[in-house]
Coordinates of C-alpha atoms in Angstrom, one line a residue:
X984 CA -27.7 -6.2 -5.0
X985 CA -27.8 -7.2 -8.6
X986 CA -30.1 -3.9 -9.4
X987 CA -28.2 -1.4 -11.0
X988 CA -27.7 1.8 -9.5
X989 CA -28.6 5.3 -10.9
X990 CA -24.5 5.7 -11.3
X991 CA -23.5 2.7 -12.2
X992 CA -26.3 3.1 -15.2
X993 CA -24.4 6.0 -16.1
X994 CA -21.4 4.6 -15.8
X995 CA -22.3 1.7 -18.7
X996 CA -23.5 3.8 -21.0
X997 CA -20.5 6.4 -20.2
X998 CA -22.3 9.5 -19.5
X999 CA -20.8 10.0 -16.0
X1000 CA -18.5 12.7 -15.4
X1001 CA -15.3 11.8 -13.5
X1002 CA -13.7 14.1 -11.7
X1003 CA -9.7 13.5 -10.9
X1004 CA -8.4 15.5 -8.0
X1005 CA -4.3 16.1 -8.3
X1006 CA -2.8 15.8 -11.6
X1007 CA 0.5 14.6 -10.3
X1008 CA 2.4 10.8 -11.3
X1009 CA -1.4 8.7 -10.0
X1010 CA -4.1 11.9 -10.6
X1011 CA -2.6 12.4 -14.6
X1012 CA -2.3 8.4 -16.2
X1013 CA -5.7 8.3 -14.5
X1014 CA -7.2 11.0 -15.9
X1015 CA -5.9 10.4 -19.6
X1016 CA -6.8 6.5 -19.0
X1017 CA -11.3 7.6 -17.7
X1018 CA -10.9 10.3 -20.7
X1019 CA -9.8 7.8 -23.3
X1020 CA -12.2 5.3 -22.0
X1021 CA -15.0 7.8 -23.4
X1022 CA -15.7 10.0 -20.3
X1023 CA -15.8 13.1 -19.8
X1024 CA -13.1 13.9 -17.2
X1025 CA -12.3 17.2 -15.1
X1026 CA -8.8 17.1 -13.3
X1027 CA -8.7 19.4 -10.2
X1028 CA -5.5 20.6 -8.9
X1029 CA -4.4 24.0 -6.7
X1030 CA -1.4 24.8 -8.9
X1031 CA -2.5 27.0 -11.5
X1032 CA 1.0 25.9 -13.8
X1033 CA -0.1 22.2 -13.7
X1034 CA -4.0 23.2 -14.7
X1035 CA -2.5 25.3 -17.8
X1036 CA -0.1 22.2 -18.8
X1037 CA -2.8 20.0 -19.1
X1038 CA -5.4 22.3 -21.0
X1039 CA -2.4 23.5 -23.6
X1040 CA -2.5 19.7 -24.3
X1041 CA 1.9 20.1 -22.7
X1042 CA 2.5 16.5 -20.6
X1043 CA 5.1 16.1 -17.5
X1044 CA 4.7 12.6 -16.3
X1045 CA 6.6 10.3 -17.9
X1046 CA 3.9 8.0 -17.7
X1047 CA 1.4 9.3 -19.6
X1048 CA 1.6 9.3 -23.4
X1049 CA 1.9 13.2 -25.0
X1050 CA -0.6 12.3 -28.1
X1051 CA -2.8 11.0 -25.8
X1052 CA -3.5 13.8 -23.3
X1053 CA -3.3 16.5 -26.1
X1054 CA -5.7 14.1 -27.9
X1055 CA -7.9 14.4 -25.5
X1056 CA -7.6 18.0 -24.8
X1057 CA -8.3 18.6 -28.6
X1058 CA -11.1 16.6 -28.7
X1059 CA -12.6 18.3 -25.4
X1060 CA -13.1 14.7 -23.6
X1061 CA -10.4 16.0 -20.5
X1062 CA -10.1 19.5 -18.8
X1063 CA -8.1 21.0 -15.8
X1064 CA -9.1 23.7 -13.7
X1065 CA -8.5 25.1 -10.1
X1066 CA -12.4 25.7 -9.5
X1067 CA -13.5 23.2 -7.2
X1068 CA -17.1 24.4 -7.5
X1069 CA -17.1 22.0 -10.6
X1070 CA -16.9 19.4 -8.1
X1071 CA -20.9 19.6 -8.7
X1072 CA -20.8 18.5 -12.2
X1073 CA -19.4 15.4 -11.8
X1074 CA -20.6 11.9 -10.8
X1075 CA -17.9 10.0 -9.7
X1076 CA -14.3 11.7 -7.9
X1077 CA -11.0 9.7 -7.7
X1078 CA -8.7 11.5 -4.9
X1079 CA -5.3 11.5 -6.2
X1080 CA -3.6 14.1 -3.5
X1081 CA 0.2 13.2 -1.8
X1082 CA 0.4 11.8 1.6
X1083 CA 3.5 12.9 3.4
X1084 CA 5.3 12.7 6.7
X1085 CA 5.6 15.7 8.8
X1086 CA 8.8 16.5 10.2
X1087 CA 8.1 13.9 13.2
X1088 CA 7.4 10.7 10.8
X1089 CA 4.2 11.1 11.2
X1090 CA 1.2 10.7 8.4
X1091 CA 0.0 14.1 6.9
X1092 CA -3.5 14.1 5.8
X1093 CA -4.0 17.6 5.0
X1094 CA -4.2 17.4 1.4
X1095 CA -6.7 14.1 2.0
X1096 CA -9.1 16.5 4.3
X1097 CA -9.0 19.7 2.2
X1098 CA -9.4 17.9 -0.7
X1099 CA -12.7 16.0 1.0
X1100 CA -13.7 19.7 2.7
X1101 CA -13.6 20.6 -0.8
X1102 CA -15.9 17.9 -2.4
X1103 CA -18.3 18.0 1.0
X1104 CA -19.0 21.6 -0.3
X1105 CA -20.6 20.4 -3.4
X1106 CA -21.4 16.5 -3.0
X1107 CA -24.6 15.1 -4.3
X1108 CA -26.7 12.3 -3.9
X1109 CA -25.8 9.7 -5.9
X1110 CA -22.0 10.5 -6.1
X1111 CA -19.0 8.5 -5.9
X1112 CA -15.9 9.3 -3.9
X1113 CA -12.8 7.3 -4.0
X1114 CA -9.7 7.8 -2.0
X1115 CA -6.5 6.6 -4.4
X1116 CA -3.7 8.1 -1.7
X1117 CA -1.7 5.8 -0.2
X1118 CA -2.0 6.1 3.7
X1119 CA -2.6 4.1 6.6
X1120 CA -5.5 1.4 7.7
X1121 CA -8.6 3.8 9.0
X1122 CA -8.2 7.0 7.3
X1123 CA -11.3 6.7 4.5
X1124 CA -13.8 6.1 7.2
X1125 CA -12.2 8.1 10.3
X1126 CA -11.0 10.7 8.2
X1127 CA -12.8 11.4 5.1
X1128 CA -16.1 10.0 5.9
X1129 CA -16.7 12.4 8.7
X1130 CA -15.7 15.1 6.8
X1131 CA -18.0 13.7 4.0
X1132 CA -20.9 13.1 5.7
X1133 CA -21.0 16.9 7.3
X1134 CA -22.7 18.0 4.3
X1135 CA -25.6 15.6 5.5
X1136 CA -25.4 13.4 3.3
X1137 CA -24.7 9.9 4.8
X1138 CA -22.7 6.9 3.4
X1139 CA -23.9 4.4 1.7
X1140 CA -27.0 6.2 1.6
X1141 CA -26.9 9.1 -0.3
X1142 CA -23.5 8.6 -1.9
X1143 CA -20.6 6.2 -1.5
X1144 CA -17.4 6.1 -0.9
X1145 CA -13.9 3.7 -1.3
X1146 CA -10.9 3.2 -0.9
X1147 CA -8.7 1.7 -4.2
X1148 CA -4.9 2.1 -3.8
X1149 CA -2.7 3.7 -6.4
X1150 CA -0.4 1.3 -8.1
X1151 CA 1.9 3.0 -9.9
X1152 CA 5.4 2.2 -10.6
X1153 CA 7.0 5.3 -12.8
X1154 CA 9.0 4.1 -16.2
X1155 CA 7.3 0.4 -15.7
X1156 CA 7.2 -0.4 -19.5
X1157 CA 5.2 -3.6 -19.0
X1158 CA 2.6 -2.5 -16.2
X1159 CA 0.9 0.8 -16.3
X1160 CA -2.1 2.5 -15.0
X1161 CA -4.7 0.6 -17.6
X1162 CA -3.4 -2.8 -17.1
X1163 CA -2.4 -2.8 -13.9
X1164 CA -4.8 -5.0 -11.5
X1165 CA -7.2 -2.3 -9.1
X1166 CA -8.1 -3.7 -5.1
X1167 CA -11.1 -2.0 -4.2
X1168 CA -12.6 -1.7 -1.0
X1169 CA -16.0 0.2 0.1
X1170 CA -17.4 1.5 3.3
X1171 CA -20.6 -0.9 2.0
X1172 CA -21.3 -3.7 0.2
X1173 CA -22.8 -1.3 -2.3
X1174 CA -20.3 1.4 -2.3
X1175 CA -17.6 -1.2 -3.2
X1176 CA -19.5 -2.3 -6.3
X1177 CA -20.6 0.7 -7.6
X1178 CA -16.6 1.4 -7.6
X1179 CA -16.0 -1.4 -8.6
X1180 CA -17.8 -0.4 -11.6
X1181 CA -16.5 2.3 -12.5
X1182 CA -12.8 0.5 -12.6
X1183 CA -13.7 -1.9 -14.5
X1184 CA -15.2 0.1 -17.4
X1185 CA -11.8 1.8 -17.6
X1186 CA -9.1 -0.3 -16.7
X1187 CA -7.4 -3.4 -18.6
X1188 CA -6.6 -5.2 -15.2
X1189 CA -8.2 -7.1 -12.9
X1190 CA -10.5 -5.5 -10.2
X1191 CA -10.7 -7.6 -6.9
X1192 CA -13.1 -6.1 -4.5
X1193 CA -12.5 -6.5 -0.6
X1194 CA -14.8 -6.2 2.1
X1195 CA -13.6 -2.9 3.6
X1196 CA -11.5 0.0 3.0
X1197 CA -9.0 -0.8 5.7
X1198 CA -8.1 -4.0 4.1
X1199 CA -7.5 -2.3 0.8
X1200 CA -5.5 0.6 2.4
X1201 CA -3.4 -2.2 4.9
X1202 CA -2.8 -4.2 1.6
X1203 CA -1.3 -1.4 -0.1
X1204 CA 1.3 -0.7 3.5
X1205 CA 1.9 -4.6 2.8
X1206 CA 3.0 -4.3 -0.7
X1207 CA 5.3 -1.5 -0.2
X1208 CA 6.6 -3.0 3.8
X1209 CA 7.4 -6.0 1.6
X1210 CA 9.6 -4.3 -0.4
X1211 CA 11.3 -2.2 1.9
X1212 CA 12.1 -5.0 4.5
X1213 CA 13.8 -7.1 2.0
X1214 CA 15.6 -4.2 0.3
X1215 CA 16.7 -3.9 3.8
X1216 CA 18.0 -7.3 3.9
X1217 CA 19.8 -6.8 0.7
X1218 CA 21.8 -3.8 1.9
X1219 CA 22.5 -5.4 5.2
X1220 CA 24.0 -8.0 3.5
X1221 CA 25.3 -5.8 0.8
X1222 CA 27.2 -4.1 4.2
X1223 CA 28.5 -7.6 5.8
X1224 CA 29.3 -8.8 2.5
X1225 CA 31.8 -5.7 1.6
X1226 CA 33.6 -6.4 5.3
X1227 CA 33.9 -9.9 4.2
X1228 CA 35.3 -9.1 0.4
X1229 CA 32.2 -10.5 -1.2
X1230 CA 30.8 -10.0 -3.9
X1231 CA 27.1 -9.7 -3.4
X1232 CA 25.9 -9.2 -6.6
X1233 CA 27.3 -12.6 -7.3
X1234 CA 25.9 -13.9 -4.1
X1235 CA 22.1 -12.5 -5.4
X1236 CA 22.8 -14.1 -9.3
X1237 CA 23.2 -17.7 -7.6
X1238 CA 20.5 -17.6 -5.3
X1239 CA 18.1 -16.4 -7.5
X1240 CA 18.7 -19.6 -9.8
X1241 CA 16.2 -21.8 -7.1
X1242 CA 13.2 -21.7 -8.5
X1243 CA 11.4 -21.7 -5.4
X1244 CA 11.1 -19.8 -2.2
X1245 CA 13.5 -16.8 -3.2
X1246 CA 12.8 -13.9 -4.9
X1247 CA 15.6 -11.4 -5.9
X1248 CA 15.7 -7.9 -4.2
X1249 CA 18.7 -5.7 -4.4
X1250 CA 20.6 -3.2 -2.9
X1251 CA 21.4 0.2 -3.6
X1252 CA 22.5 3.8 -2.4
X1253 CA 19.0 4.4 -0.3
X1254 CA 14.9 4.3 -1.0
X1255 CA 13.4 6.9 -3.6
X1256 CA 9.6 6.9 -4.8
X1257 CA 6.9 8.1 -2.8
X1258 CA 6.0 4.6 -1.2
X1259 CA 8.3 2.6 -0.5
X1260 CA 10.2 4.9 1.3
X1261 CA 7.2 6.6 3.5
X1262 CA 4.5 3.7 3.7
X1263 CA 5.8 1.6 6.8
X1264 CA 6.2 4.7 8.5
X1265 CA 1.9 5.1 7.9
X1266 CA 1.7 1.4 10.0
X1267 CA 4.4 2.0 12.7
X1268 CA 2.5 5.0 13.7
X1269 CA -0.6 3.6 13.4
X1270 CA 0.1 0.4 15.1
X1271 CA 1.5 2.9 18.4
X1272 CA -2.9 3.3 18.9
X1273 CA -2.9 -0.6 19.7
X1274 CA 0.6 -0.6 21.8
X1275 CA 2.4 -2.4 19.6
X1276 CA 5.8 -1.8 18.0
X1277 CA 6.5 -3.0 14.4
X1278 CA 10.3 -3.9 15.2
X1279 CA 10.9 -5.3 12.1
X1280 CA 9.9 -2.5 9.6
X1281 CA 11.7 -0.3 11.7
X1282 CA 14.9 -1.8 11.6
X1283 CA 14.4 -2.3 7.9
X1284 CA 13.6 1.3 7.6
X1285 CA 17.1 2.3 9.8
X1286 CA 19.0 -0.1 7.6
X1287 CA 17.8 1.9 4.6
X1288 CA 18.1 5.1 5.5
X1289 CA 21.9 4.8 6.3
X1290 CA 22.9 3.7 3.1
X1291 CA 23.2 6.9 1.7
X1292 CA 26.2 7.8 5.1
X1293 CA 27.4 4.2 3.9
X1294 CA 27.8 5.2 0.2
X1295 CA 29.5 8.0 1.2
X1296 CA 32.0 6.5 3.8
X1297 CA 32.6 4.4 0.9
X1298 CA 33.6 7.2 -1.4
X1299 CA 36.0 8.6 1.2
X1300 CA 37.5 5.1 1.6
X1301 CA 38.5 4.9 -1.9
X1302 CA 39.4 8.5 -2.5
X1303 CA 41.8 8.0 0.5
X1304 CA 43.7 4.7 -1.3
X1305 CA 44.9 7.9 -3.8
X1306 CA 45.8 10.4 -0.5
X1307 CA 42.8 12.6 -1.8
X1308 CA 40.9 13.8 1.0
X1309 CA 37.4 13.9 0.6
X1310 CA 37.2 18.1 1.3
X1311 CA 38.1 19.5 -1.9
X1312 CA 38.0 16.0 -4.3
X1313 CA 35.8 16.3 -7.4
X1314 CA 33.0 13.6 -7.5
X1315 CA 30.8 13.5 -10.7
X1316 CA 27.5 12.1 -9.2
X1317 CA 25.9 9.9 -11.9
X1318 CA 22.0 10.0 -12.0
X1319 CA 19.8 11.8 -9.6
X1320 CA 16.8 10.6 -9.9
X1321 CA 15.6 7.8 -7.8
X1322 CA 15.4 5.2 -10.2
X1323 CA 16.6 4.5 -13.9
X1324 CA 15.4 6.2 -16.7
X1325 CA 12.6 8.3 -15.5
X1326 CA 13.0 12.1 -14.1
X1327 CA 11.4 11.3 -10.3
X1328 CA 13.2 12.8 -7.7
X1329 CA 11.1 12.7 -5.2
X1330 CA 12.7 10.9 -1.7
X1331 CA 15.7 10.1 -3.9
X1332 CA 18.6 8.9 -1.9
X1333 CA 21.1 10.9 -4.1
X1334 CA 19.3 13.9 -3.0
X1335 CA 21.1 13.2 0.5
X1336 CA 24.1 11.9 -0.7
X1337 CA 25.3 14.7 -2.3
X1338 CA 24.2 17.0 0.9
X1339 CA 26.7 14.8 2.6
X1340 CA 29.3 14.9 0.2
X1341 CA 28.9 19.4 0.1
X1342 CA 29.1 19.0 4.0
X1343 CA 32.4 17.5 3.4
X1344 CA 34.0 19.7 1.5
X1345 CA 33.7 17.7 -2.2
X1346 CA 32.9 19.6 -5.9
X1347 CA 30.0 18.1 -6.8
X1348 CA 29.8 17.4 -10.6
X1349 CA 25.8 15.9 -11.1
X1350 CA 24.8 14.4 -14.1
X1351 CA 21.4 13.0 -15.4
X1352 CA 20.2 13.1 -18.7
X1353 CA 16.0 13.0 -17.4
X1354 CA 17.1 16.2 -14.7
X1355 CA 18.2 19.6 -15.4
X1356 CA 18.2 21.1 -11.6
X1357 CA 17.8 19.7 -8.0
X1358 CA 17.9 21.1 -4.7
X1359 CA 20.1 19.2 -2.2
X1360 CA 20.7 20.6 1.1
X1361 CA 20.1 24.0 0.8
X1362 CA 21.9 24.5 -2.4
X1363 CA 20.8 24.3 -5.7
X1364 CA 22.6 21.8 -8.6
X1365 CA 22.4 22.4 -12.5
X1366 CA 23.3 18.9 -13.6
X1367 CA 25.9 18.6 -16.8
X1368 CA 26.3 16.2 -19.8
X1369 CA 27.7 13.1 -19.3
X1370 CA 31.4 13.7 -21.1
X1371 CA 35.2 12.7 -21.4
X1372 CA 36.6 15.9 -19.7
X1373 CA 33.7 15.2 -16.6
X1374 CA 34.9 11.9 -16.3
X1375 CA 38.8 12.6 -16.5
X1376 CA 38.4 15.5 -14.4
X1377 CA 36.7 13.8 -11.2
X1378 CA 38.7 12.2 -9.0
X1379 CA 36.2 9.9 -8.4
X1380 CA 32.8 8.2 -10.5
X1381 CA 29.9 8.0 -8.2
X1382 CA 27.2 5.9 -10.0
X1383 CA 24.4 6.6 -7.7
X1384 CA 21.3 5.9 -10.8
X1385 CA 22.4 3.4 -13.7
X1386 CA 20.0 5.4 -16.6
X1387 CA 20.1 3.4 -19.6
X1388 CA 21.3 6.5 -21.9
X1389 CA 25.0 6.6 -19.6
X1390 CA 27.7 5.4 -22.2
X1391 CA 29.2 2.7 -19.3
X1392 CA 31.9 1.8 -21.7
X1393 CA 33.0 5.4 -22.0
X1394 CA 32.6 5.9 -18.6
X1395 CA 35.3 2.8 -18.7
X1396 CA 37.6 4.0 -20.4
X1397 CA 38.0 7.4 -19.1
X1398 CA 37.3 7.5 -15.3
X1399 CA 40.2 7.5 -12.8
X1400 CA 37.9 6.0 -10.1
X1401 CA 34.2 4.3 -10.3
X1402 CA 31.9 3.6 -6.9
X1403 CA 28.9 1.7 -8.6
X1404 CA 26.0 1.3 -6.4
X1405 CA 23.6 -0.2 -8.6
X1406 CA 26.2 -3.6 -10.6
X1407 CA 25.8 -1.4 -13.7
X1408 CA 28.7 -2.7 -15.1
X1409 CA 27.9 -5.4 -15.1
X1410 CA 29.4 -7.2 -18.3
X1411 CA 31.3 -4.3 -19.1
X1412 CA 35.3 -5.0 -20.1
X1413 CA 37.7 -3.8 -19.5
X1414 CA 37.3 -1.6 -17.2
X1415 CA 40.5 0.7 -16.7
X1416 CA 39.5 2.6 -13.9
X1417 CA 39.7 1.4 -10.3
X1418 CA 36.5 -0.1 -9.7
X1419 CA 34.5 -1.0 -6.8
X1420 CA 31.0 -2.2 -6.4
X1421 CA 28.3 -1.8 -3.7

C-alpha cells in the first residue's frame, strides 16, 4: 500500500482536477479552499443563477471570503458550469448535493443518485468520487456504488470511492472548512487513502481515516444526535423550569462551572441548520430495517419540535397579562434566521413560529438585519429595520435570533413587552419593558 497511485501522484504535484458538485453552504468553501490550494477546480451545479454568481467572481455564503472566490475566478484556478459532461475532465469529484426529508420523514436521496447518474455517465479509471452529504449509515455503497459501478467500472478497481462528512458550522469564526478536522472512510483500504490524500493536500485539519464509509457516515448522525438530544434536554428543562419560576439560564451558568462531566447546551425557540434538525431522522428510519426503535432521539426530536407552539403559547400568555388578545396584537419578530449573525434560513424555527402567530390573528412586524424576505406559511414577509417607532408600536418584542448588530439597549428602553428566547439580555440594565425569558 505504500506505492503511490496514478491519482494520488497527481494529486502531490497538484495537477488533478477537482470537480465540486453543488455550490451551496459545503460545495462553495470547498471549492474556494481545493482552488486556493493550487488546483484547478470545476463546481457543478443545476441552477444556472448560482453557476453565473460564481464565474462573475459575486459570493452568497457567508462562509466563504469575497476576494477569495473572485480571486480565483480572475486568476482562472475555479469555474462553474451546468455541463456535467465536464465531469470527464476531472480527477477527483467531491458530492456536495442536500439531503432532505420527504414529506413522510423519510431520507431523500434523489439529488445523491442523479448527481452519481450524472458522474456514472462520464467516470474514468482512475477517478475519485467522494460523497460529502450528510445521510444515513449504507447509502455510499448501497446507493451510489451501484449506480457507480453501472458504467462497468468496479470499485476499488478502476476508481474509488468515499465517504467524508461535511462539517460545516455557518458564521463559526474560529472553525471553518480549511481547519476543520476531515473523517474519511473508503469502500477499500485503498479508496480511503487515496482520499485521504487529496484532504490532506488541501485542508489545515486533521484527517482521520476509518475503515468504512458507514462508520464515517453513522459518525456524522452521532455528532449531530448528540446535539439534538441534549438541546432536547435543555428545553425540557427550560419548559419544567418556567412552571416552577426558575430561571434556567441561571440554572445552566452554575452547572457549567464543574469542570468535569457537563457540557453546556442551551435552549431556544426550535432547531434550524440543515443537520441537526434532519440527521436523527436519517438513523430512526434506518434503524426500522433492523426492528429497532431509537426511543430516545425521537423523544428529543418531539421535545424540539414543539418549542416553536411553546414560544408561542408563551407570547399569548404575556400579551394576555395587558387584556391584548393575541388576534390582532402587533409582534415585531426579532431575527429570522436560524442562528446569530449569519443569513441561513433554512429549517429555522422562526419560520414556523410566525406561521403560528399569522394563524392567530397577530401583525407580524419581522426584523433581521442578514434577511431581506422569507416565506412562512404561505405568505411572504419583507423584513424592516430594527427602530424606535417598531419597538413602541408592538405590543410585544419577540427575540426569536439574538444577531449581534440588534441595539439590546435600545430595544430596552423602548419596548412595551420583551419574550427573549435566546438570554440575550443578558447583562443588560435596566430594562424598562416587561421582560420575560425562555
Amino acid at each position: 500500500m505504500n506505492e503511490k497511485t496514478v491519482l494520488q501522484q497527481k494529486i502531490e504535484d497538484k495537477t488533478a482536477v477537482i470537480g465540486v458538485v453543488g455550490l451551496g453552504y459545503v460545495g462553495l468553501p470547498l471549492a474556494v479552499e481545493k482552488a486556493k490550494a493550487g488546483y484547478h477546480v470545476i463546481g457543478f451545479d443545476v441552477l444556472a443563477h448560482r453557476v453565473d454568481m460564481v464565474n462573475e467572481g459575486v459570493n452568497y455564503i457567508g462562509d466563504v471570503v469575497d476576494s477569495d472566490l473572485k480571486q480565483m475566478i480572475q486568476t482562472g484556478q475555479m469555474r462553474a458550469t451546468t455541463d456535467y459532461s465536464l465531469i470527464s475532465e476531472v480527477d477527483a469529484v467531491a458530492i456536495c448535493v442536500p439531503t432532505p426529508l420527504d414529506l413522510y420523514q423519510q431520507p431523500d436521496t434523489t439529488y445523491v443518485e442523479a448527481s452519481g447518474s450524472e458522474i456514472a455517465k462520464y467516470l474514468h479509471p482512475d477517478m475519485l468520487i467522494v460523497l460529502e452529504s450528510t445521510t444515513y449509515p449504507g447509502t455510499t455503497e448501497e446507493v451510489l456504488q451501484p449506480i457507480l459501478e453501472a458504467s462497468g467500472l468496479k470499485v476499488g478497481q478502476d476508481f474509488y470511492l468515499a465517504y467524508s462528512p461535511e462539517r460545516v458550522d455557518p458564521g463559526n469564526k474560529e472553525f471553518n472548512t480549511k481547519n476543520t478536522p476531515k473523517v474519511v472512510g473508503g469502500v477499500t483500504e485503498i479508496c480511503t487513502k487515496v482520499a485521504a490524500s487529496m484532504y490532506r493536500s488541501v485542508l489545515e485539519g486533521e484527517v482521520h481515516e476509518v475503515s468504512s464509509p458507514q462508520i464515517a457516515e453513522m459518525e456524522k448522525i452521532l455528532e449531530n444526535t448528540f446535539r439534538n438530544i441534549n438541546i432536547g434536554l435543555a428545553n425540557e428543562m427550560a419548559i419544567l423550569c418556567n412552571k416552577m419560576g426558575i430561571d434556567i439560564w441561571e440554572v445552566i451558568d452554575a452547572a457549567k462551572t464543574k469542570p468535569y462531566g457537563f457540557m453546556a447546551f442551551y435552549p431556544g425557540p426550535g432547531l434550524g441548520g440543515h443537520c441537526i434538525p434532519i440527521d436523527p431522522f436519517y438513523l430512526t428510519w434506518k434503524a426500522r430495517e433492523y426492528n429497532y426503535h431509537t426511543r430516545l432521539i425521537e423523544v428529543a426530536g418531539e421535545i424540539n419540535n414543539e418549542m416553536p407552539s411553546f414560544v408561542v403559547d408563551r407570547a399569548m400568555k404575556i400579551l394576555n397579562r395587558y387584556g391584548t388578545a393575541l388576534k390582532g396584537a402587533k409582534v415585531a419578530v426579532l431575527g429570522v434566521a436560524y442562528k446569530k449573525d449569519i443569513e441561513d434560513m433554512r429549517e429555522s424555527p422562526v419560520l414556523e413560529i410566525v406561521s403560528l402567530l399569522d394563524q392567530y390573528g397577530a401583525t407580524i412586524i419581522p426584523v433581521d438585519p442578514h434577511v431581506q424576505s422569507f416565506k412562512a406559511g404561505d405568505k411572504e414577509y419583507e423584513t424592516v429595520d430594527l427602530s424606535t417607532e417598531v419597538l413602541e408600536t408592538s405590543d410585544l418584542v419577540l427575540l426569536t435570533t439574538d444577531h449581534s448588530a440588534f441595539d439590546y439597549q435600545l430595544i430596552a428602553d423602548h419596548a412595551k413587552a420583551i419574550f427573549d428566547t435566546r438570554n440575550a439580555f443578558k447583562g443588560i440594565t435596566p430594562i424598562k419593558a416587561d421582560y420575560e425569558k425562555l
